[in-house]
Coordinates of C-alpha atoms and ligand atoms in Angstrom, one line a residue:
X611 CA -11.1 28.9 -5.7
X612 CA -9.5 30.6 -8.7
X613 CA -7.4 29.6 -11.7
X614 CA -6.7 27.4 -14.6
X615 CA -8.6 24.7 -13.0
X616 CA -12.3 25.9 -13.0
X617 CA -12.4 27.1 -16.6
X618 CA -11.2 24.5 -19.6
X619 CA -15.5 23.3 -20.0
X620 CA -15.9 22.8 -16.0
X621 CA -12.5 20.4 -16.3
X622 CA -10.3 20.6 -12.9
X623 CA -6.7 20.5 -13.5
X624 CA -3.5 20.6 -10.8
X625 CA -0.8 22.3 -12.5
X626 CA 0.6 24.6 -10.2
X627 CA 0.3 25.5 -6.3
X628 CA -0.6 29.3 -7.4
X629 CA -4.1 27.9 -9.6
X630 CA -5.1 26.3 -5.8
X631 CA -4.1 29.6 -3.3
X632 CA -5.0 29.1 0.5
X633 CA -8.1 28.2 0.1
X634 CA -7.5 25.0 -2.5
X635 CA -4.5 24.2 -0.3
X636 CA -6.6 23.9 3.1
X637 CA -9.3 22.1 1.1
X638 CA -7.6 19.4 -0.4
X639 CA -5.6 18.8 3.3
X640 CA -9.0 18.4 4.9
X641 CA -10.1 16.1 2.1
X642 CA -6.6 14.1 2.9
X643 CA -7.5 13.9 6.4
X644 CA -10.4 11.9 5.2
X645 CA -8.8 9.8 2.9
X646 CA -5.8 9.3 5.5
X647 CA -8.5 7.6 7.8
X648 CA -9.3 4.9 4.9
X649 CA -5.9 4.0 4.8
X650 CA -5.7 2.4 8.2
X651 CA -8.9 0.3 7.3
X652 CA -8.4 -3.3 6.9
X653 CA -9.2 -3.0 3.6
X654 CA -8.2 0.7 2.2
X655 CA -10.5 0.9 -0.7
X656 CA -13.6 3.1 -1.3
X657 CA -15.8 3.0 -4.6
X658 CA -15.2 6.7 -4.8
X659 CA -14.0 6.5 -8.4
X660 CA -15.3 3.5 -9.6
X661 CA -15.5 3.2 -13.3
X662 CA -12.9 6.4 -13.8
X663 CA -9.4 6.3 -15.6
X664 CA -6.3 7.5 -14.1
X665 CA -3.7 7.2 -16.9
X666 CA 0.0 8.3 -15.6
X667 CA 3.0 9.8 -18.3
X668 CA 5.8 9.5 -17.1
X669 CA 8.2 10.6 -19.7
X670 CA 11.6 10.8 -16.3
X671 CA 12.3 7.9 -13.8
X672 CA 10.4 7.8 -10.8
X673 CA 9.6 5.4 -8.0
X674 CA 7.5 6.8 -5.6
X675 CA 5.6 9.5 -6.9
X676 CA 4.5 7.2 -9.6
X677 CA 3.3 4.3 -7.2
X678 CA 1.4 6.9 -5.1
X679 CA -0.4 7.9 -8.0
X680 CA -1.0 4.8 -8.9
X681 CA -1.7 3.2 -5.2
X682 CA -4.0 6.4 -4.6
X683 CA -5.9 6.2 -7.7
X684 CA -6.4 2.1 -7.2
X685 CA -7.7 2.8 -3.3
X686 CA -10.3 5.1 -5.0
X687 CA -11.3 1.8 -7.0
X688 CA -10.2 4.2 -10.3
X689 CA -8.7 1.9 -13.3
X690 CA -5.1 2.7 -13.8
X691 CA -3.0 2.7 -17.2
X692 CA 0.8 3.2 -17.5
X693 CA 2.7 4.3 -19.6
X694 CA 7.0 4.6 -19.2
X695 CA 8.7 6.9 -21.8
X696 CA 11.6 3.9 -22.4
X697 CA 9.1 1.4 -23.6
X698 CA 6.5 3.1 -25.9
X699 CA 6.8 4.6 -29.1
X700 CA 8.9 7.6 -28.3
X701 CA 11.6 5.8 -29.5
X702 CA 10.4 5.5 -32.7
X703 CA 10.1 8.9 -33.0
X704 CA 6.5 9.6 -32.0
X705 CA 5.6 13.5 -30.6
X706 CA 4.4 14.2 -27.1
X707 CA 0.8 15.5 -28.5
X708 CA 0.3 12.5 -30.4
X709 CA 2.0 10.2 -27.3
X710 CA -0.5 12.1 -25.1
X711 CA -3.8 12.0 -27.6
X712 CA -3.1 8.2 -28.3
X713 CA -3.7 7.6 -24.5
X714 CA -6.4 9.8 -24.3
X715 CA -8.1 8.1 -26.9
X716 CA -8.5 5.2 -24.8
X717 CA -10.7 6.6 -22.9
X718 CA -9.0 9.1 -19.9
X719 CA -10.4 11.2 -17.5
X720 CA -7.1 11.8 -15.4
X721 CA -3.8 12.2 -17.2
X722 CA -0.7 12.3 -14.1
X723 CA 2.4 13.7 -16.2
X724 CA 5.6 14.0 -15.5
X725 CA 8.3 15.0 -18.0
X726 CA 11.5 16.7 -17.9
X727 CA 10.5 20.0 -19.4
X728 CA 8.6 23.1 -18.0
X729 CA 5.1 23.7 -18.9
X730 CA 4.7 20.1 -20.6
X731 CA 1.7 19.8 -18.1
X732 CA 0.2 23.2 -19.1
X733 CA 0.4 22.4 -22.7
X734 CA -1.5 18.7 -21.7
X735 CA -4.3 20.4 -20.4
X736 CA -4.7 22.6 -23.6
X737 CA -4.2 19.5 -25.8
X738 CA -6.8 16.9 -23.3
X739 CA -10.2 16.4 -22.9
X740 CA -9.6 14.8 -19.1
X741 CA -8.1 16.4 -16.1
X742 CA -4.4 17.0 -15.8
X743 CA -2.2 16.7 -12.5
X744 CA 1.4 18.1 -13.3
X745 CA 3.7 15.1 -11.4
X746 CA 6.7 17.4 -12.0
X747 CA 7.5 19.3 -15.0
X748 CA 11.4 20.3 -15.1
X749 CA 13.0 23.1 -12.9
X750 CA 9.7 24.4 -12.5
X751 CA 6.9 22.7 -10.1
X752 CA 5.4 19.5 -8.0
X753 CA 2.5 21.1 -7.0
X754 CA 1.7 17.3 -5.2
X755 CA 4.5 17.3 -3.3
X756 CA 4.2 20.1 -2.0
X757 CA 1.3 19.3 -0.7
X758 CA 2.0 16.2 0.9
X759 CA 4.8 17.8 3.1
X760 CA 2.2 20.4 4.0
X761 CA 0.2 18.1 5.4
X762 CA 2.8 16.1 7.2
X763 CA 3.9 19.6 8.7
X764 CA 0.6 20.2 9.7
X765 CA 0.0 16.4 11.2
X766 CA 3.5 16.6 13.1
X767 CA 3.6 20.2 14.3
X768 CA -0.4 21.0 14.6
X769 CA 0.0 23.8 11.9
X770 CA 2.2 25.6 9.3
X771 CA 1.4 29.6 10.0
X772 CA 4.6 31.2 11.8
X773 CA 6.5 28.2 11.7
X774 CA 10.3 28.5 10.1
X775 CA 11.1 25.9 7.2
X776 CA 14.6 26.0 6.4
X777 CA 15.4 24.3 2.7
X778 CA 18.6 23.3 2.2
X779 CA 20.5 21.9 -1.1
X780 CA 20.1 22.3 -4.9
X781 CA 17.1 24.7 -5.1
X782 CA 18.0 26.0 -8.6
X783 CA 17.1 23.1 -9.7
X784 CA 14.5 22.0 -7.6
X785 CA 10.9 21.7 -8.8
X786 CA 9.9 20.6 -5.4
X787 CA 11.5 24.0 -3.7
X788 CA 9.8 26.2 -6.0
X789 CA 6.0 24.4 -5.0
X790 CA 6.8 24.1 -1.5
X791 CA 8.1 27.9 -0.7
X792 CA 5.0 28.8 -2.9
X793 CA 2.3 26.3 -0.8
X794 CA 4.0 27.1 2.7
X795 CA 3.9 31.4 2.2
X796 CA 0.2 30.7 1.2
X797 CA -0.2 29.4 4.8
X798 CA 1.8 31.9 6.1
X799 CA 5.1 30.1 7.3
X800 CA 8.4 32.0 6.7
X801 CA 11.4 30.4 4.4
X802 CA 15.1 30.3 4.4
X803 CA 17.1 28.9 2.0
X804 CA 20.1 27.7 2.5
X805 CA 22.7 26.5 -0.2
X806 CA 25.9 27.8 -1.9
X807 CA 25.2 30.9 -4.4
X808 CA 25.6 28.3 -7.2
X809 CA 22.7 26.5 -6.1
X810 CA 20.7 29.1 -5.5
X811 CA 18.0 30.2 -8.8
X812 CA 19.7 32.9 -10.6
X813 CA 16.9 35.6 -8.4
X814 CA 15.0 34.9 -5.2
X815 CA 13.8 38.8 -5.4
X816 CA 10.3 37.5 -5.9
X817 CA 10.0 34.4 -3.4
X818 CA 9.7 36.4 -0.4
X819 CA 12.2 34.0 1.1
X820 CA 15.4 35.0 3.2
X821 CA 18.4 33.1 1.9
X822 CA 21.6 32.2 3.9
X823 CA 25.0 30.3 3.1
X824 CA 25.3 29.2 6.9
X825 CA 23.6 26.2 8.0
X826 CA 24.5 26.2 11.3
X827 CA 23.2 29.7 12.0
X828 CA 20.0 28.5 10.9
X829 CA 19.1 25.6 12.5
X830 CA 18.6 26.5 16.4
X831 CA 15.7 28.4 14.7
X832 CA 14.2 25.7 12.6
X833 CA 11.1 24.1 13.0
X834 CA 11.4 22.2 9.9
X835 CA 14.8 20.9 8.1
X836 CA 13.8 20.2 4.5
X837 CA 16.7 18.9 2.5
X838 CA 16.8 18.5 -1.2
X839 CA 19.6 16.4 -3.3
X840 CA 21.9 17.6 -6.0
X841 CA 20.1 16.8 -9.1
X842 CA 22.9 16.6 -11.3
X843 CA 20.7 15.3 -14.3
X844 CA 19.8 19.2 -14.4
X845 CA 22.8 20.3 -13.7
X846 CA 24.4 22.2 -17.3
X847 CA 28.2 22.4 -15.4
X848 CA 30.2 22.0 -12.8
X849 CA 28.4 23.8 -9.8
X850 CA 30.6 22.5 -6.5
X851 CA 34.3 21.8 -5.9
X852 CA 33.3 18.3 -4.5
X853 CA 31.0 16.4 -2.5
X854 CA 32.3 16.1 0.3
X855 CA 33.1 20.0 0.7
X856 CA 29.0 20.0 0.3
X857 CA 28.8 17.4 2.5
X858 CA 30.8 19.4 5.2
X859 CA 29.3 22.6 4.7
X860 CA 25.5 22.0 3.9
X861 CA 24.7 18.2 4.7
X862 CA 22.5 17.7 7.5
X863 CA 24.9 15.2 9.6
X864 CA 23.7 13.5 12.5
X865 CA 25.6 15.9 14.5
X866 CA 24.0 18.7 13.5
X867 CA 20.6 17.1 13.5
X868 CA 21.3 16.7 17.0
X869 CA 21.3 20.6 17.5
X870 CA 17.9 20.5 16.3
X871 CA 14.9 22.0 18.3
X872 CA 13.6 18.9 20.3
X873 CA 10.1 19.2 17.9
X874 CA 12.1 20.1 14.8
X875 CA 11.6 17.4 12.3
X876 CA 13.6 16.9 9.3
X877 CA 12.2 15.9 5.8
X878 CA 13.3 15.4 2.2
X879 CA 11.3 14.5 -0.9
X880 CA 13.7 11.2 -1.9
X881 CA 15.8 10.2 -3.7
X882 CA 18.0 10.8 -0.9
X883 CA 21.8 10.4 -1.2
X884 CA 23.1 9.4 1.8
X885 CA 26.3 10.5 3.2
X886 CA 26.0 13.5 0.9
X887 CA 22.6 16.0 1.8
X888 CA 21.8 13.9 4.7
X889 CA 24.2 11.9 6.8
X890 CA 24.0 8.2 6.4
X891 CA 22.2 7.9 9.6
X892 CA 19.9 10.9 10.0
X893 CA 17.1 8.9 8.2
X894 CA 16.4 6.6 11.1
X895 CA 16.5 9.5 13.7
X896 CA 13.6 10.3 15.6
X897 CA 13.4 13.7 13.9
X898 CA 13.4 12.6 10.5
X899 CA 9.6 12.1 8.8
X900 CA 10.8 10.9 5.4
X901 CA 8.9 8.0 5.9
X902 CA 5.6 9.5 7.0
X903 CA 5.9 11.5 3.9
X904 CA 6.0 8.9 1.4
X905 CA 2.6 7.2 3.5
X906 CA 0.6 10.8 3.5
X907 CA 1.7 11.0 -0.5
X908 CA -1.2 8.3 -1.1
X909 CA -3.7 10.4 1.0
X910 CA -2.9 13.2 -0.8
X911 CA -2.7 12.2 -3.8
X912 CA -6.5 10.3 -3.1
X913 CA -7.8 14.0 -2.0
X914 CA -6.3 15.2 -5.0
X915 CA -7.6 12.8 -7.9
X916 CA -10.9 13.0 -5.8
X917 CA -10.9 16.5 -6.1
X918 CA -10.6 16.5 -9.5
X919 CA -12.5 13.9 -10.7
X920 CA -15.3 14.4 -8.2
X921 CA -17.6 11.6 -6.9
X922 CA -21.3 9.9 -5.7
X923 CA -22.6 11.6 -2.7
X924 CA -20.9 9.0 0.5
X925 CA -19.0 7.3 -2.1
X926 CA -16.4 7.5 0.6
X927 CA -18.2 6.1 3.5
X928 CA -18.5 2.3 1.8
X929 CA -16.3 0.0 1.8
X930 CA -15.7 -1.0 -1.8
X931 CA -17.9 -3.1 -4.4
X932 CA -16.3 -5.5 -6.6
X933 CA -17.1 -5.9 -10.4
X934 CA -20.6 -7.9 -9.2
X935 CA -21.6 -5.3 -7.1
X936 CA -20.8 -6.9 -4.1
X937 CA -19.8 -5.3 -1.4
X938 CA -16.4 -6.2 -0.1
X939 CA -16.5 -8.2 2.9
X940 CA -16.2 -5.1 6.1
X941 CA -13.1 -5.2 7.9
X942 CA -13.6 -6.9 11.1
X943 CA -11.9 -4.1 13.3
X944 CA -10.4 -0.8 12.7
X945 CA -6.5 -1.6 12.3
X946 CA -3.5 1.3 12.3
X947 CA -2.1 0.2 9.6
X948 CA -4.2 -0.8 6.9
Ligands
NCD1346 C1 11.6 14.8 -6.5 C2 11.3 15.1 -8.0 O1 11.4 14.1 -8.8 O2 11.1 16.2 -8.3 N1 11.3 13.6 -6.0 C3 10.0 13.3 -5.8 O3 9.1 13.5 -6.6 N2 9.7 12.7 -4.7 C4 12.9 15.3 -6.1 C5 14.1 14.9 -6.8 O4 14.2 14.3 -7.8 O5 15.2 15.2 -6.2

């Protein structure tokens, strides 16, 4: 493995999906695989982590990326600390270092960040002692997300090489775009992006990705239909005549979901908007997998802090001890849903 996160004194960090290439990618999907199999245990929770910190920044709104962190790093019997930009002492004029170092202080060996700037991550990792996972940093990358949909790509269509992803929607702004087109030419799938030329980035030269203004023309072709939502809170101006012109020409209705390939599956990060990237009832198709997405998030996102953060020798293969050291009582059968 190469990059940013074997040097930093032997401290692993997830900032981006270039610092994991292939190799990283396929490792930490195994390690998911793993971790996907304690979460349909009675009792999903393995000392693996025991005695570790996980604190999560999150300096921008978010509901499930933070409680996957936080879920994942729980199941791995980590402690957890929170801290939400609206109620600390931001307000009151405090920096980000010193935001960031006050937490750290407390004793940290996982910092999950997300803020609405790029390279806030990057800069964490310089300024931390503890490891770093970027949770989204601006425009630029979501390197976890990214990996959770390659792994629910990989669990629903038995692999990602040669398979076409079509992602459709605001990709200018979209930190998740720029992860997953990265993640998914590592593993060798091809890319099309499909949105209007003002939501497309300003040069898509470098992405080795075709691009296309015509949804329809793409989708017969699709194995995967990943849609992304307008995210206006990045928008500088007025990029669309209206909604509903979007909605016509680039939503995924149920319609056109219906012209799918009968093993195409349709995905999107959330928050969805309804009735305006996906049609109010695509959701609850057969085809959609937004659910499945959020579920293998906590997986991932256990491979990922464990990957990090390292752990005993079979810390995995126990159920967990409480504070005692008494083992959890073992669930009395395997269940599917944990
Ligand atoms: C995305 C994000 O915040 O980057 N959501 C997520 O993490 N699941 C996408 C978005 O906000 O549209």
């Amino acid at each position: 493995m190469s990059g940013r996160h074997a040097s930093n004194g032997g401290r692993r960090h997830l900032l981006s999906i270039g610092d994991l290439g292939a190799g990283g990618i396929r490792e930490i999907l195994r390690l998911a695989d793993s971790f996907a199999e304690v979460n349909t245990r009675a009792i999903p929770k393995v000392p693996a982590l025991r005695g570790r910190t996980v604190a999560s920044l999150f300096f921008e709104d978010s509901t499930r990326t933070r409680l996957s962190f936080e879920t994942a790093a729980k199941r791995l019997s980590a402690d957890t600390m929170t801290f939400s930009a609206g109620a600390s002492a931001l307000s009151k004029g405090e920096s980000l270092r010193d935001t960031a170092e006050t937490v750290a202080a407390m004793g940290v060996d996982c910092t999950v960040v997300r803020h609405r700037s790029a390279g806030v991550a990057v800069q964490l990792s310089r300024w931390l002692d503890g490891s770093v996972i970027n949770a989204g940093d601006g425009c630029h990358e979501h390197p976890t997300q990214a990996l959770l949909d390659c792994y629910t790509i990989t669990e629903r269509l038995g692999g990602i090489e040669g398979r076409h992803v079509a992602i459709v929607g605001d990709i200018a702004h979209s930190r998740v775009a720029r992860s997953l087109v990265a993640a998914l030419q590592l593993l060798g799938a091809g890319v099309t992006l499909v949105a209007p030329a003002t939501l497309l980035p300003p040069a898509t030269d470098g992405w080795g990705v075709k691009v296309s203004s015509r949804i329809d023309a793409i989708l017969p072709r699709a194995d995967v239909v990943y849609l992304l939502r307008l995210q206006r809170e990045r928008q500088e101006r007025a990029l669309l005549p209206s909604l509903r012109e979007f909605h016509e020409r680039f939503g995924l209705t149920a319609e056109r979901a219906g012209r799918l390939a009968d093993h195409a599956i349709v995905m999107h990060p959330g928050p969805m908007n309804r009735g305006v990237e996906i049609g109010a009832e695509v959701p609850e198709m057969d085809c959609a997998v937004v659910a499945e997405q959020v579920a293998n998030g906590v997986s991932v996102r256990m491979a990922v802090l464990f990957w990090l953060l390292g752990a005993e020798p079979g810390a995995m293969a126990a159920p967990a001890a409480d504070a005692s050291g008494t083992p959890e009582p073992a669930p009395a059968a395997e269940v599917g849903d944990g």
